[in-house]
PDB file of C-alpha atoms in Angstrom:
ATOM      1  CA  UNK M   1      50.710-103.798  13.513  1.00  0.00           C
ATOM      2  CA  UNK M   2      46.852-102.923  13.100  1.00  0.00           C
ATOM      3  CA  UNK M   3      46.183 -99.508  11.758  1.00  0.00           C
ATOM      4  CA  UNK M   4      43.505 -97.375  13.249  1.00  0.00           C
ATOM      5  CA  UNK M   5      41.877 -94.103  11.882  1.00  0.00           C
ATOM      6  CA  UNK M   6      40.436 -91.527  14.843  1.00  0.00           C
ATOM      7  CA  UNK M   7      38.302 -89.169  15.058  1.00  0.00           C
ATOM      8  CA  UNK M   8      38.421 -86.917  17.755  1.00  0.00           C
ATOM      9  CA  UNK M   9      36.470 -83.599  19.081  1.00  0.00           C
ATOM     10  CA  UNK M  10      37.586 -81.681  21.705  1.00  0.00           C
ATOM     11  CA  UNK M  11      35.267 -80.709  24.824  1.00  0.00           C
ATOM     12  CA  UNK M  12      35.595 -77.267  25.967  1.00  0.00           C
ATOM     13  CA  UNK M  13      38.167 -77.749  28.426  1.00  0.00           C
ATOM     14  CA  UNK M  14      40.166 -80.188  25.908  1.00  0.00           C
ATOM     15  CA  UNK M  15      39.962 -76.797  23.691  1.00  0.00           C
ATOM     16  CA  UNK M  16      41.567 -75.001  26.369  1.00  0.00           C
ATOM     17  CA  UNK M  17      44.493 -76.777  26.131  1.00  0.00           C
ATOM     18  CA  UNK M  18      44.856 -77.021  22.763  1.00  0.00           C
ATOM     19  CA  UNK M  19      44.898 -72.963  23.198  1.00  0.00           C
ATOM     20  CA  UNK M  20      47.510 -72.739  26.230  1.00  0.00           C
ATOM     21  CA  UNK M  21      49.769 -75.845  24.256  1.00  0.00           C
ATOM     22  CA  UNK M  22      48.962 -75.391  20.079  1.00  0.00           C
ATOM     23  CA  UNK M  23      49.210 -78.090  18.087  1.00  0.00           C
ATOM     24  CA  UNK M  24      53.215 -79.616  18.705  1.00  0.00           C
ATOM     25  CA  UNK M  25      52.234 -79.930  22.309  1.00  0.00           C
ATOM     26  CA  UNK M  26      49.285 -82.159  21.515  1.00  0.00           C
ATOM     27  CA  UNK M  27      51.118 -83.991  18.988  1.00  0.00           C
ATOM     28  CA  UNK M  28      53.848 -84.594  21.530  1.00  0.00           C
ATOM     29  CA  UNK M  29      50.807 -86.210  24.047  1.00  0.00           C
ATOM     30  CA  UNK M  30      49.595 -87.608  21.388  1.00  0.00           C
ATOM     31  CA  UNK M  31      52.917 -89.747  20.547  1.00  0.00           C
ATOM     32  CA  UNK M  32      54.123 -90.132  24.447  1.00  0.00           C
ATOM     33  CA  UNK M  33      50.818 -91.745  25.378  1.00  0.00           C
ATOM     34  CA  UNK M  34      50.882 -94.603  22.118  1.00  0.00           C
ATOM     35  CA  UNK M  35      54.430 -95.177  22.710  1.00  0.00           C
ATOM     36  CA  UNK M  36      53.081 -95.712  26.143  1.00  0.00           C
ATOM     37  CA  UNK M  37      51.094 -98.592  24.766  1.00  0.00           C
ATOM     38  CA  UNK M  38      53.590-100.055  21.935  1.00  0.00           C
ATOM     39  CA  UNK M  39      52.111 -97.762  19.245  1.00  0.00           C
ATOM     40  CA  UNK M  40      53.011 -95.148  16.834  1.00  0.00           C
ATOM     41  CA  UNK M  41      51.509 -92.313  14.923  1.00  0.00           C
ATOM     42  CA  UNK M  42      51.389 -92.514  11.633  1.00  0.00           C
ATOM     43  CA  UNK M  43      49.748 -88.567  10.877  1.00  0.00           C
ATOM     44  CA  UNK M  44      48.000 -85.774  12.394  1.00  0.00           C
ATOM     45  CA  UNK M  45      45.655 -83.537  11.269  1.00  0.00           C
ATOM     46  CA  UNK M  46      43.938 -80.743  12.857  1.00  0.00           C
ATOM     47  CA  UNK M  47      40.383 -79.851  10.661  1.00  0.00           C
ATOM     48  CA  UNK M  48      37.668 -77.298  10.572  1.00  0.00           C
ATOM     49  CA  UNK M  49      33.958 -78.681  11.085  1.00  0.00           C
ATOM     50  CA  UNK M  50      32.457 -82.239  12.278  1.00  0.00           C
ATOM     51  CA  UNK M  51      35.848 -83.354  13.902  1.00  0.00           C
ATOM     52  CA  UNK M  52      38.580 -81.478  15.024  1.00  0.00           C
ATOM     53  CA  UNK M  53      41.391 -83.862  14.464  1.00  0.00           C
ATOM     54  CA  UNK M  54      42.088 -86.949  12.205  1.00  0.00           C
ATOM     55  CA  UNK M  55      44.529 -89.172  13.310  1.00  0.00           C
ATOM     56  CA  UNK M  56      46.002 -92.445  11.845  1.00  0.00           C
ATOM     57  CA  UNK M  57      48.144 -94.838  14.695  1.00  0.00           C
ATOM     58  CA  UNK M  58      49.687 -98.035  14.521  1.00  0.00           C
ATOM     59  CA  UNK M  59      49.158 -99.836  17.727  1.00  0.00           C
ATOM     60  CA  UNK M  60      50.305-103.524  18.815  1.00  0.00           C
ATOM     61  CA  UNK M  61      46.663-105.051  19.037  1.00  0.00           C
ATOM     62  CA  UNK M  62      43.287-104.326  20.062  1.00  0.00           C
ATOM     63  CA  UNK M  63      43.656-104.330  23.330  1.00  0.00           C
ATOM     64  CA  UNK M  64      46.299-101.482  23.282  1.00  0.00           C
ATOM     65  CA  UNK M  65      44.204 -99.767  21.220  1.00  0.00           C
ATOM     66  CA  UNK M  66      41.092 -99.990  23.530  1.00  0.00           C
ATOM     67  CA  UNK M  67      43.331 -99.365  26.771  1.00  0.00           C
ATOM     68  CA  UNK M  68      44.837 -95.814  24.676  1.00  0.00           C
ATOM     69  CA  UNK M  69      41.660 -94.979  24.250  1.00  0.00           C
ATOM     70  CA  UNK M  70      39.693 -95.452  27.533  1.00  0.00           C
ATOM     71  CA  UNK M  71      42.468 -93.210  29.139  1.00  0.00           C
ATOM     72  CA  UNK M  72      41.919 -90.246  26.985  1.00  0.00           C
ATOM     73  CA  UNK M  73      38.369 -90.517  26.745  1.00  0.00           C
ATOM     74  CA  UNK M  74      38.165 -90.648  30.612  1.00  0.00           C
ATOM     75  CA  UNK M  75      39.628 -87.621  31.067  1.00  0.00           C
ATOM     76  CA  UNK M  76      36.853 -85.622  29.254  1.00  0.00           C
ATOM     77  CA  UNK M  77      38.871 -83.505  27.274  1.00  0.00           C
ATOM     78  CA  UNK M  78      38.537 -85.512  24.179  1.00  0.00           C
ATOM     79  CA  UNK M  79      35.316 -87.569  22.134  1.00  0.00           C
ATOM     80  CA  UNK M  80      36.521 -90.203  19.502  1.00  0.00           C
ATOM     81  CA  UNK M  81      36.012 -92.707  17.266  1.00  0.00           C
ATOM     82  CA  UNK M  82      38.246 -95.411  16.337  1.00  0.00           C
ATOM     83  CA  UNK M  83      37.815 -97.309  13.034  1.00  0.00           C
ATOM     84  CA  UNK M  84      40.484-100.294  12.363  1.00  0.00           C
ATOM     85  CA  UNK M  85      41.846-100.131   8.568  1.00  0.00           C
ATOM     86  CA  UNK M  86      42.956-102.679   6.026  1.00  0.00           C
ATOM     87  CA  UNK M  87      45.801-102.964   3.994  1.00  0.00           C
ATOM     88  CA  UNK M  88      45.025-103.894   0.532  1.00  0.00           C
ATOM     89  CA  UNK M  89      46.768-107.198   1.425  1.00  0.00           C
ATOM     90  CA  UNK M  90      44.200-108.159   4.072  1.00  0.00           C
ATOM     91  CA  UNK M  91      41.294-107.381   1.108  1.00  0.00           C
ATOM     92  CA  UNK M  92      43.324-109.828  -0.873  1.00  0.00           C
ATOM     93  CA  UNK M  93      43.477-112.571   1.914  1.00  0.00           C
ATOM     94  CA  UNK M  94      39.705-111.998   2.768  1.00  0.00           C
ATOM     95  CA  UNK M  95      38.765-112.667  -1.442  1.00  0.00           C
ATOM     96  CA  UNK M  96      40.590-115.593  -1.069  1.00  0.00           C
ATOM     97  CA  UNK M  97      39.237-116.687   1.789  1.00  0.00           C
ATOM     98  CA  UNK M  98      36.657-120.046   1.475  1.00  0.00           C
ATOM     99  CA  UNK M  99      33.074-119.420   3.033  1.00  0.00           C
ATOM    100  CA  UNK M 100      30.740-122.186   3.354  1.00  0.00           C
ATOM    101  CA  UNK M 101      27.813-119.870   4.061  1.00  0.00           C
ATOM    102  CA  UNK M 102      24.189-120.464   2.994  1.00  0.00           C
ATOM    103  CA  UNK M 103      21.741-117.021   2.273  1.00  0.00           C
ATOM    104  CA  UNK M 104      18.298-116.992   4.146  1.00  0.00           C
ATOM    105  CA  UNK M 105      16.033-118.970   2.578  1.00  0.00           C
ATOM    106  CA  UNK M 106      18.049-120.609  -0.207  1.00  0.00           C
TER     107      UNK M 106
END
């Protein structure tokens, strides 16, 4: 399954309810709403600074990934990023992999 890293900030009101729930209650909303969509979580983190959370999920495709986030982000609690990752096996298949490409100019 494809790996995703987020970043997330929380919006004053999503800050309100991380105050009334803490930290297991998000986690558990966190992991109901990917198993929702076929994923998993992989690891939390809550942080201090830029980002308040760091998250990395394992979800079915790219469209479950998309669909998980447009629900969360519509409700205006939450901002985030999603950045896919690759194993070191997909680095290995993408050396590997023939490109007939020609530079600009050459």
């Amino acid at each position: 399954m494809p790996k995703y890293l987020v970043r997330a900030s929380y919006t004053t009101e999503g800050t309100k309810g991380l105050l009334a729930e803490g930290g297991s209650g998000r986690k558990e909303a966190v992991e109901q709403v990917l198993r929702s969509c076929g994923g998993t979580l992989d690891w939390m983190y809550f942080a201090m600074g830029e980002d308040d959370l760091y998250l990395v999920l394992d979800m079915p495709d790219e469209v479950a990934m998309v669909a998980t986030s447009m629900a969360v982000r519509a409700t205006g609690a939450v901002q985030s990023t999603a950045v896919p990752l690759l194993s070191v096996a997909d680095i290995d298949a993408a050396a590997r992999k023939v490109v007939d490409f020609r530079p600009p100019g050459a």
